[in-house]
Amino acid sequence: MRALLLALLLPLVGQAADKLCVVNYDWFTAKGFTYHGVTITQIGETDGSEDKDKVTNPFFKPGKIVVKIQGGSAPGTKEIDRGTWVSAIGACQRTDVPDSIKNLFGIPKAELALGSAVLAPVDFGFADLDGDGISDGVTLPARATGIAVELGLGDGGFGERVDYPTGPDPTKLDLADLNGDQELDVIVVNTGDFGQNNGGIAVLLGNGDGTFQSATPYAVGGQVWSLFVDDFNADQHIDVALGRSDPNGLEGSLEVLYGDGSGGLGAPVVYPVGVDPFSIVCADFNGDGFADLAVANRQSGTISVFSGNASGSLDDPRHVPVGGRPEYLGAAHLDADGRADLVILHSLTATLSAWRGRADGSLSFSGRYLAGTGAGSFEILESNDDLPAVLAPDSTGLRFHYFLVDRENGRLVGPPAYLVGEGARDVALGDFNGDQTVDLAVASGGGGVETLLGLGDGDFDEPTAVPVDPALANGFRTALDTGSFGSDDLLDLAVVHNARDQTTILNGLGDGTFTVGASLAGVDNPTDVAAVDLNGDERDDLIVAQEQRQGPVSLAVYLQDAQGAFQGPVLYPHAQMVDSTNIAVGDLNSDARPDVVVANSDLTGPNGGVSILLTNPDGTLGAATRLEPGADVRSVAVAEFNGDGQSDIVYAGKAAGGGFRFVAGVLLGNGDGTFQDANLIDIDSSPGTVITDDFNQDGAADIVVAHCCGGTDLTQMWGNGDGTFRINDYPGGQDPVGLASADFDQDGLPDLAVVDSATGRTNGIVSILLTPEPPLLNFSAATNRFRLIPPESIVAAYGTGLAVTTATASSADWPEDLAGTRVSIRDVNGVTHAGRVYYASPNQVNYYAPPGVVPGLALVTITAGDGTVNQSLVRVGVVGPGIFTAGPDVAAAFVLRISSDGTRQTESTVFAGTTGGHFARGIELGADDEDVLLLLFGTGVRGRTSLADVTVNIGGVEAEVLYAGPQGEFLGLDQINIRIPRELRGRGVVDVVVTVNDLVSNPAQIRIR
C-alpha cells in the first residue's frame, strides 16, 4: 500500500509587482501610487489618541494614515492627516500635483512628471468609506435599482450589505469628493428604460462612516451609458461628464455637468459624439497641461477626443476610427513623450488596443492585443519605475492577461491581435511573398479572404483583402488551404464556399497578392478542403468534404494533371460519412501514402463519428471505415502520441450516446489502418477545431482544442509521450474557431494562430500566441488539470528551469529546499508561505501547498538552485477535489473487506498489464454480511465544510461516505472511504465521481463484478 501511495506523488513523466493585491476575487487593484520615482504606500493608521479632543464630532475620523515613502528626498515612514492623504491620492490621478504634496513626500520638482493611470468607471468601486483603513465595496447588483454598500472586514470578506436606491437601471458608478468634506461620495449612472428619455445620474453624499445620504437625481434624458468624474475646468471642484445615446440610434452626446463645490451640479453643456457613447476617460492626451476627454462610441467604432483649453471648455472633437466596438477606456503614459495615451478594451472581441496621444490632439495606433474572454473591465498598474502594466481578467476570474509596456515604442507586450472579417472561420499558412517568414490567410463567414504577411518576429502586417468572385459574397461558411496549383511553383489558395457549392482557386503571384483562378463545381454544400499529393506525382490534389443536403454524402477528390488543371471530381458517397465537417490527412497504414480522416457530425442522426479512407497507389480512395459511431465529431487531426511510431487520431466533439459529454477522443493506431478503442478525455463545452504540435519541444505531441462561444476558449493538452496528457484551459478569444501552428517569431518553437469568429460582433479576430504554454503552470497533482489550489494540497507545477537537477524527497517530512529548488506562495493578504517540495526536476516540481494560504488569487514563485525564478498567479480555494488515477482513468485505490467476524483484508483496485499500462481489477462484492469499502486517494478534499458536503457517485448510484480527510501518512494526501452499494453488483467498469462543497472531481474508474 505504501508503495502505491508513494507512486501517486511522483510525476507522471520524467513578476507580479509587489504592490499587486486583490480586493475582490474577480478584480485587481494597486495599493498606493508611484509619482516621478517616489512610491507612497499606505501601511496602517494610528489609533486616534492624538485626536481625542475632537472625537465629539460624529463625522470626524480620529487617527492618521501611516505611509511608507520610497525614493525622493523624504524617504521613510510618515503619519499623514486623512485629508492630506485623500488629496495625495487625488493628486496622483493628475499631472499637476500641488507643491505642498510634492514637498511632503519628497517628490522632485521636475519639469515632467508622469501621472498615474486613470480608468473609466465600471459597475463597482473599492475605497475606504468609513476611515478604518480597510477597503470597502460599492457595487451595482444585477437587476437592482440602486447601489449596494458592503464594508470590508479586513480578512478579505465583507459585512452586511446595505442598499441605497438611485433610479432605473443603474449601470456605472464612481467615487469622488463632490462637496469638499474629504469624504467620498458616490455618483451613479442610471441608464434609463430602453427607448425612453429617463436616463440621468444620481449623487449620494457620503457621511464618512460608510453610510450615505439619499440620492439626488439629475435627469438628462435619453439613455446614459457612460460616466467620468474629475475637475475638467481646473476650478478645484469635481465635475461630471456623461455619455448619452440617442433613442433612435443616431449620434449621441457628451454632456458635462460642472460642480459647484458643495455637492451640486449645474446644467449640462452638450457636445456631439458618435453612436452609443459607452465609456469616457479624462487625461492630457496632447500634453498642453489641460484636461482632455476621450469618449468610446461603441456602435460607431470610433473614439471622440475633446481637447481642453485655457477657458475651461472643450474644443470640437476629433473622431478617430478604432474598430472592434470600443467599450472601456483607460489612460496611462505608455511612452516618455509627456502625453497621456489611451488603452481601449473591446470586450465583445476580447481585445485591448493601444493608442498614443499626439501633440495635435489626435491618436496614433500602437497595437491590438488579445485580452481575457468576457472581460468587462481592466486595470492599469503603475510599477516602481513608472512603467505601467495592464491586467485584463476574464469573466471566469480564473484566467487573465498581464501586459507590460515597452516604453521605447509605447506598445504593450502581449499576444498581438488583428481585426479581420466578421464570422472568420479558417486559417491557412504559407510564405506568400517569398521572404522566408510564415504568412496567414483567413477565410471569413462572408465569403472573403484576407492575408496577414508575417514580419518574422511574431507580428504581422495589418490584414489585406484578397479579391474574390463577387458572386461568392455572403458564402455562409468559408474554408481554405494552401498548395501549389498550376505550373509556376508559387503558393496558391483553395477556398470553398458552402453557400455557393463551389471551390475557388486563388493564384498566388509570389508577392503576397492573388488573382482569381479556376472555379471547381460538383460538390454539394462543401465544408472543408485539404491540399495533398494523393497519387505521388508531386502535384497537390484537392479533397473536399461536404455536409448532407440531399442524397448520399460524398467526399470529393480533384486530381491535378500535368498542366495544372483539376480533373473530376471523383465522388465517394458512403453512409459511413454523414455531415462531414473537417478533413485531416496522414499515413494510417504505414505504406508511405497519405490517407484521409473525416470528421462526421451527423446533426440529424446517429451516424456521426470518424471515417477513414485509405489511399490507393493511383490516388483513389478505398471504402470508408467508421470509428466511434454515433459521436458528434467536429474536428480531427493526425499525430503520433504514444511513442510507437504509428499514426494516431484525435477528434473533438460529443461522445457517442447522446447527451452533452464533450470529449477529445484519442485513438491509438496499430500501424495497419486499424485503431484501438478511443481514450475519451472530458473537456469543456462546444469544442471545435483540434490541432497537434510539439509546442513545448519535449518530444511528445501536444493537442490544442478551440471551444466556441466564450466558454473555455482553448484546451491545452500537453502530451506525456505515452498517450496520456495533462490538461490546462487557456484564454484564446471570445469565440475561437480556427487554429494553426508554426514558428512565427523564428525562435525554433511552434506558436499558435487563433481565429475568433466573433459572429455578429462587427469583426473577427486573429491572435498570435507565441509558444502558448505559460512559463509556469500549476495543476492539482491528482488530475493534471488546472483547478483551484487549496491549502494543504499537492500541486504539480510545470515549466522550464525549475531545478538544476532531478531529486525526490527522502522522507515523509518534505523539505522546503530540495536540491536547491524552493517554492513560495504569497496570498491575497500579502503574506508569503513556504511550500514543501517532494519532487524537483528542470521541467516539473511537485510541492505541498502550505496551510494558512488565504483563498483568492496568489502568486506562486519557484526558485531553482541556480537562481532562476518562475512565477505565476493561481486561484486558491478552500477545496479543489482531485482523485489519483493509475494511467488516464483507473482509480488508484484500495478495497477494504470487513467480514462478519471483524477480519479485515485489503486489496488494490489496479493491476499492471504484462505489456505495460494499468487496468481495473475486478471487485467482488462478496457475501451480504461482508462490508466492502472503497478507499480513494486524492488531494484538495480536507477543507470540506462537513462530511455531509462530500458526496460520491459510483456508476450513477449515490454511495455512503464514511470518511473524507487527511490520509495521515503523506503531506497533502487525502483519503475518502466509501461503502460500495450492493446494487452495483455485476455492473463492470463504472465511473466514480466525488463532489466536495459543490466542486466536482475528475472521474476515476473501477470494475465491479
mmCIF file of C-alpha atoms in Angstrom, residues 438-628:
data_model
loop_
_atom_site.group_PDB
_atom_site.id
_atom_site.type_symbol
_atom_site.label_atom_id
_atom_site.label_comp_id
_atom_site.label_asym_id
_atom_site.label_seq_id
_atom_site.Cartn_x
_atom_site.Cartn_y
_atom_site.Cartn_z
ATOM 1 C CA VAL A 438 5.224 32.474 -42.324
ATOM 2 C CA ASP A 439 2.150 34.373 -43.520
ATOM 3 C CA LEU A 440 -1.536 33.811 -42.751
ATOM 4 C CA ALA A 441 -4.632 33.569 -44.930
ATOM 5 C CA VAL A 442 -8.007 33.858 -43.191
ATOM 6 C CA ALA A 443 -11.428 32.964 -44.578
ATOM 7 C CA SER A 444 -14.439 34.876 -43.274
ATOM 8 C CA GLY A 445 -18.090 33.922 -42.996
ATOM 9 C CA GLY A 446 -18.984 36.432 -45.671
ATOM 10 C CA GLY A 447 -17.017 34.623 -48.344
ATOM 11 C CA GLY A 448 -13.977 36.895 -48.155
ATOM 12 C CA VAL A 449 -10.294 36.055 -47.765
ATOM 13 C CA GLU A 450 -7.646 38.211 -46.071
ATOM 14 C CA THR A 451 -3.889 37.791 -45.802
ATOM 15 C CA LEU A 452 -1.594 38.852 -42.975
ATOM 16 C CA LEU A 453 2.064 38.970 -44.012
ATOM 17 C CA GLY A 454 4.464 37.902 -41.269
ATOM 18 C CA LEU A 455 7.323 40.118 -40.110
ATOM 19 C CA GLY A 456 9.337 37.249 -38.638
ATOM 20 C CA ASP A 457 9.167 38.448 -35.018
ATOM 21 C CA GLY A 458 5.658 37.229 -34.176
ATOM 22 C CA ASP A 459 3.983 40.371 -35.517
ATOM 23 C CA PHE A 460 2.134 40.712 -38.817
ATOM 24 C CA ASP A 461 1.168 43.477 -41.193
ATOM 25 C CA GLU A 462 -2.440 44.580 -40.925
ATOM 26 C CA PRO A 463 -4.830 42.324 -42.922
ATOM 27 C CA THR A 464 -5.241 42.862 -46.658
ATOM 28 C CA ALA A 465 -8.338 41.705 -48.530
ATOM 29 C CA VAL A 466 -7.846 39.237 -51.397
ATOM 30 C CA PRO A 467 -10.114 39.795 -54.426
ATOM 31 C CA VAL A 468 -12.690 37.029 -54.826
ATOM 32 C CA ASP A 469 -15.534 36.460 -57.232
ATOM 33 C CA PRO A 470 -18.341 38.895 -56.189
ATOM 34 C CA ALA A 471 -20.809 36.084 -56.796
ATOM 35 C CA LEU A 472 -19.283 34.274 -53.810
ATOM 36 C CA ALA A 473 -20.089 37.040 -51.357
ATOM 37 C CA ASN A 474 -22.121 36.026 -48.321
ATOM 38 C CA GLY A 475 -20.950 32.430 -48.518
ATOM 39 C CA PHE A 476 -22.078 31.328 -45.053
ATOM 40 C CA ARG A 477 -19.065 29.153 -44.301
ATOM 41 C CA THR A 478 -15.677 29.514 -45.910
ATOM 42 C CA ALA A 479 -12.657 27.239 -45.513
ATOM 43 C CA LEU A 480 -9.303 27.257 -47.247
ATOM 44 C CA ASP A 481 -5.936 25.525 -47.624
ATOM 45 C CA THR A 482 -2.651 26.321 -49.309
ATOM 46 C CA GLY A 483 -0.953 24.396 -52.086
ATOM 47 C CA SER A 484 0.776 24.742 -55.433
ATOM 48 C CA PHE A 485 -1.847 24.627 -58.189
ATOM 49 C CA GLY A 486 -0.528 25.161 -61.698
ATOM 50 C CA SER A 487 2.930 25.151 -63.265
ATOM 51 C CA ASP A 488 4.589 28.187 -61.638
ATOM 52 C CA ASP A 489 5.504 26.568 -58.268
ATOM 53 C CA LEU A 490 4.084 29.595 -56.430
ATOM 54 C CA LEU A 491 1.886 29.127 -53.396
ATOM 55 C CA ASP A 492 -1.855 29.341 -54.096
ATOM 56 C CA LEU A 493 -5.078 29.115 -52.106
ATOM 57 C CA ALA A 494 -8.059 26.791 -52.485
ATOM 58 C CA VAL A 495 -11.226 28.239 -50.969
ATOM 59 C CA VAL A 496 -14.620 26.539 -50.519
ATOM 60 C CA HIS A 497 -17.888 28.479 -50.143
ATOM 61 C CA ASN A 498 -20.642 26.220 -48.885
ATOM 62 C CA ALA A 499 -23.482 28.619 -49.683
ATOM 63 C CA ARG A 500 -22.370 28.662 -53.336
ATOM 64 C CA ASP A 501 -21.415 24.942 -53.721
ATOM 65 C CA GLN A 502 -18.109 25.984 -55.176
ATOM 66 C CA THR A 503 -14.350 25.681 -54.692
ATOM 67 C CA THR A 504 -12.240 28.570 -55.981
ATOM 68 C CA ILE A 505 -8.529 28.682 -56.741
ATOM 69 C CA LEU A 506 -6.751 31.938 -55.874
ATOM 70 C CA ASN A 507 -3.469 32.059 -57.792
ATOM 71 C CA GLY A 508 -0.537 33.486 -55.843
ATOM 72 C CA LEU A 509 1.706 35.985 -57.612
ATOM 73 C CA GLY A 510 4.635 35.484 -55.231
ATOM 74 C CA ASP A 511 4.446 38.981 -53.739
ATOM 75 C CA GLY A 512 1.660 38.313 -51.243
ATOM 76 C CA THR A 513 -1.147 39.122 -53.684
ATOM 77 C CA PHE A 514 -3.538 36.789 -55.517
ATOM 78 C CA THR A 515 -5.762 36.686 -58.578
ATOM 79 C CA VAL A 516 -8.983 34.724 -59.017
ATOM 80 C CA GLY A 517 -8.359 31.442 -60.828
ATOM 81 C CA ALA A 518 -10.398 28.353 -61.686
ATOM 82 C CA SER A 519 -13.764 27.526 -60.132
ATOM 83 C CA LEU A 520 -14.495 23.896 -59.317
ATOM 84 C CA ALA A 521 -18.098 22.776 -59.085
ATOM 85 C CA GLY A 522 -19.638 19.375 -58.454
ATOM 86 C CA VAL A 523 -19.773 19.321 -54.652
ATOM 87 C CA ASP A 524 -22.953 19.993 -52.708
ATOM 88 C CA ASN A 525 -22.513 22.145 -49.573
ATOM 89 C CA PRO A 526 -18.701 21.942 -49.239
ATOM 90 C CA THR A 527 -17.360 22.439 -45.727
ATOM 91 C CA ASP A 528 -13.601 21.844 -45.782
ATOM 92 C CA VAL A 529 -10.741 21.451 -48.227
ATOM 93 C CA ALA A 530 -7.298 19.850 -47.965
ATOM 94 C CA ALA A 531 -4.438 20.046 -50.463
ATOM 95 C CA VAL A 532 -2.239 16.919 -50.612
ATOM 96 C CA ASP A 533 -0.475 14.805 -53.226
ATOM 97 C CA LEU A 534 -2.625 11.670 -53.297
ATOM 98 C CA ASN A 535 -1.122 9.848 -56.297
ATOM 99 C CA GLY A 536 2.579 10.552 -55.847
ATOM 100 C CA ASP A 537 3.066 12.738 -58.936
ATOM 101 C CA GLU A 538 4.426 15.652 -56.863
ATOM 102 C CA ARG A 539 1.384 17.799 -57.640
ATOM 103 C CA ASP A 540 -1.093 18.910 -54.976
ATOM 104 C CA ASP A 541 -4.553 17.426 -55.355
ATOM 105 C CA LEU A 542 -7.698 18.599 -53.546
ATOM 106 C CA ILE A 543 -10.013 16.758 -51.159
ATOM 107 C CA VAL A 544 -13.314 18.466 -50.379
ATOM 108 C CA ALA A 545 -15.718 17.448 -47.605
ATOM 109 C CA GLN A 546 -19.409 18.232 -47.588
ATOM 110 C CA GLU A 547 -22.399 18.239 -45.272
ATOM 111 C CA GLN A 548 -25.607 16.455 -46.108
ATOM 112 C CA ARG A 549 -28.355 18.247 -48.002
ATOM 113 C CA GLN A 550 -29.838 15.611 -50.256
ATOM 114 C CA GLY A 551 -28.798 12.109 -51.214
ATOM 115 C CA PRO A 552 -25.697 10.199 -50.119
ATOM 116 C CA VAL A 553 -22.925 12.195 -48.546
ATOM 117 C CA SER A 554 -19.745 12.429 -50.598
ATOM 118 C CA LEU A 555 -16.103 13.139 -50.252
ATOM 119 C CA ALA A 556 -14.825 14.713 -53.465
ATOM 120 C CA VAL A 557 -11.299 14.347 -54.884
ATOM 121 C CA TYR A 558 -9.892 16.590 -57.629
ATOM 122 C CA LEU A 559 -6.613 15.246 -59.072
ATOM 123 C CA GLN A 560 -4.292 17.852 -60.602
ATOM 124 C CA ASP A 561 -2.942 16.961 -64.039
ATOM 125 C CA ALA A 562 0.428 17.791 -65.608
ATOM 126 C CA GLN A 563 -0.913 21.080 -66.998
ATOM 127 C CA GLY A 564 -2.069 22.254 -63.552
ATOM 128 C CA ALA A 565 -5.757 21.710 -64.266
ATOM 129 C CA PHE A 566 -8.015 19.773 -61.916
ATOM 130 C CA GLN A 567 -9.864 16.657 -63.067
ATOM 131 C CA GLY A 568 -13.062 15.388 -61.524
ATOM 132 C CA PRO A 569 -14.451 15.492 -59.048
ATOM 133 C CA VAL A 570 -14.427 11.812 -58.118
ATOM 134 C CA LEU A 571 -17.147 11.390 -55.500
ATOM 135 C CA TYR A 572 -17.043 8.894 -52.666
ATOM 136 C CA PRO A 573 -20.628 8.527 -51.451
ATOM 137 C CA HIS A 574 -20.914 6.406 -48.344
ATOM 138 C CA ALA A 575 -23.335 6.065 -45.467
ATOM 139 C CA GLN A 576 -20.304 5.976 -43.187
ATOM 140 C CA MET A 577 -19.831 9.720 -43.768
ATOM 141 C CA VAL A 578 -22.674 11.981 -42.583
ATOM 142 C CA ASP A 579 -22.465 15.764 -42.192
ATOM 143 C CA SER A 580 -18.710 15.817 -42.764
ATOM 144 C CA THR A 581 -17.162 18.978 -41.342
ATOM 145 C CA ASN A 582 -13.374 18.550 -41.323
ATOM 146 C CA ILE A 583 -10.557 16.660 -43.080
ATOM 147 C CA ALA A 584 -7.149 15.525 -41.868
ATOM 148 C CA VAL A 585 -4.512 13.500 -43.700
ATOM 149 C CA GLY A 586 -1.758 11.144 -42.531
ATOM 150 C CA ASP A 587 -0.243 7.757 -43.231
ATOM 151 C CA LEU A 588 -2.531 5.450 -41.259
ATOM 152 C CA ASN A 589 -1.307 2.059 -42.577
ATOM 153 C CA SER A 590 2.460 2.571 -42.918
ATOM 154 C CA ASP A 591 2.544 2.461 -46.737
ATOM 155 C CA ALA A 592 4.058 5.960 -47.130
ATOM 156 C CA ARG A 593 0.870 7.292 -48.768
ATOM 157 C CA PRO A 594 -1.378 9.978 -47.225
ATOM 158 C CA ASP A 595 -4.701 8.569 -46.075
ATOM 159 C CA VAL A 596 -7.829 10.575 -45.273
ATOM 160 C CA VAL A 597 -9.620 11.087 -41.953
ATOM 161 C CA VAL A 598 -13.052 12.749 -41.944
ATOM 162 C CA ALA A 599 -14.991 14.245 -39.010
ATOM 163 C CA ASN A 600 -18.729 13.496 -39.227
ATOM 164 C CA SER A 601 -21.065 15.466 -37.000
ATOM 165 C CA ASP A 602 -24.344 13.883 -38.232
ATOM 166 C CA LEU A 603 -26.548 16.667 -36.945
ATOM 167 C CA THR A 604 -29.748 14.797 -37.818
ATOM 168 C CA GLY A 605 -28.980 11.179 -36.926
ATOM 169 C CA PRO A 606 -26.851 8.616 -35.108
ATOM 170 C CA ASN A 607 -24.295 8.091 -37.878
ATOM 171 C CA GLY A 608 -21.539 10.506 -36.865
ATOM 172 C CA GLY A 609 -18.023 9.553 -35.856
ATOM 173 C CA VAL A 610 -14.681 9.392 -37.604
ATOM 174 C CA SER A 611 -14.343 7.954 -41.112
ATOM 175 C CA ILE A 612 -11.004 6.778 -42.504
ATOM 176 C CA LEU A 613 -10.320 6.166 -46.196
ATOM 177 C CA LEU A 614 -7.018 4.504 -47.134
ATOM 178 C CA THR A 615 -5.367 5.794 -50.298
ATOM 179 C CA ASN A 616 -4.558 3.516 -53.234
ATOM 180 C CA PRO A 617 -1.368 3.936 -55.337
ATOM 181 C CA ASP A 618 -3.330 5.625 -58.142
ATOM 182 C CA GLY A 619 -4.739 8.318 -55.843
ATOM 183 C CA THR A 620 -8.161 6.768 -55.479
ATOM 184 C CA LEU A 621 -9.565 6.140 -52.023
ATOM 185 C CA GLY A 622 -10.713 2.875 -50.553
ATOM 186 C CA ALA A 623 -14.011 2.248 -48.823
ATOM 187 C CA ALA A 624 -14.723 4.321 -45.739
ATOM 188 C CA THR A 625 -14.448 2.709 -42.330
ATOM 189 C CA ARG A 626 -16.210 4.393 -39.434
ATOM 190 C CA LEU A 627 -14.700 4.704 -35.975
ATOM 191 C CA GLU A 628 -16.560 5.989 -32.918
#
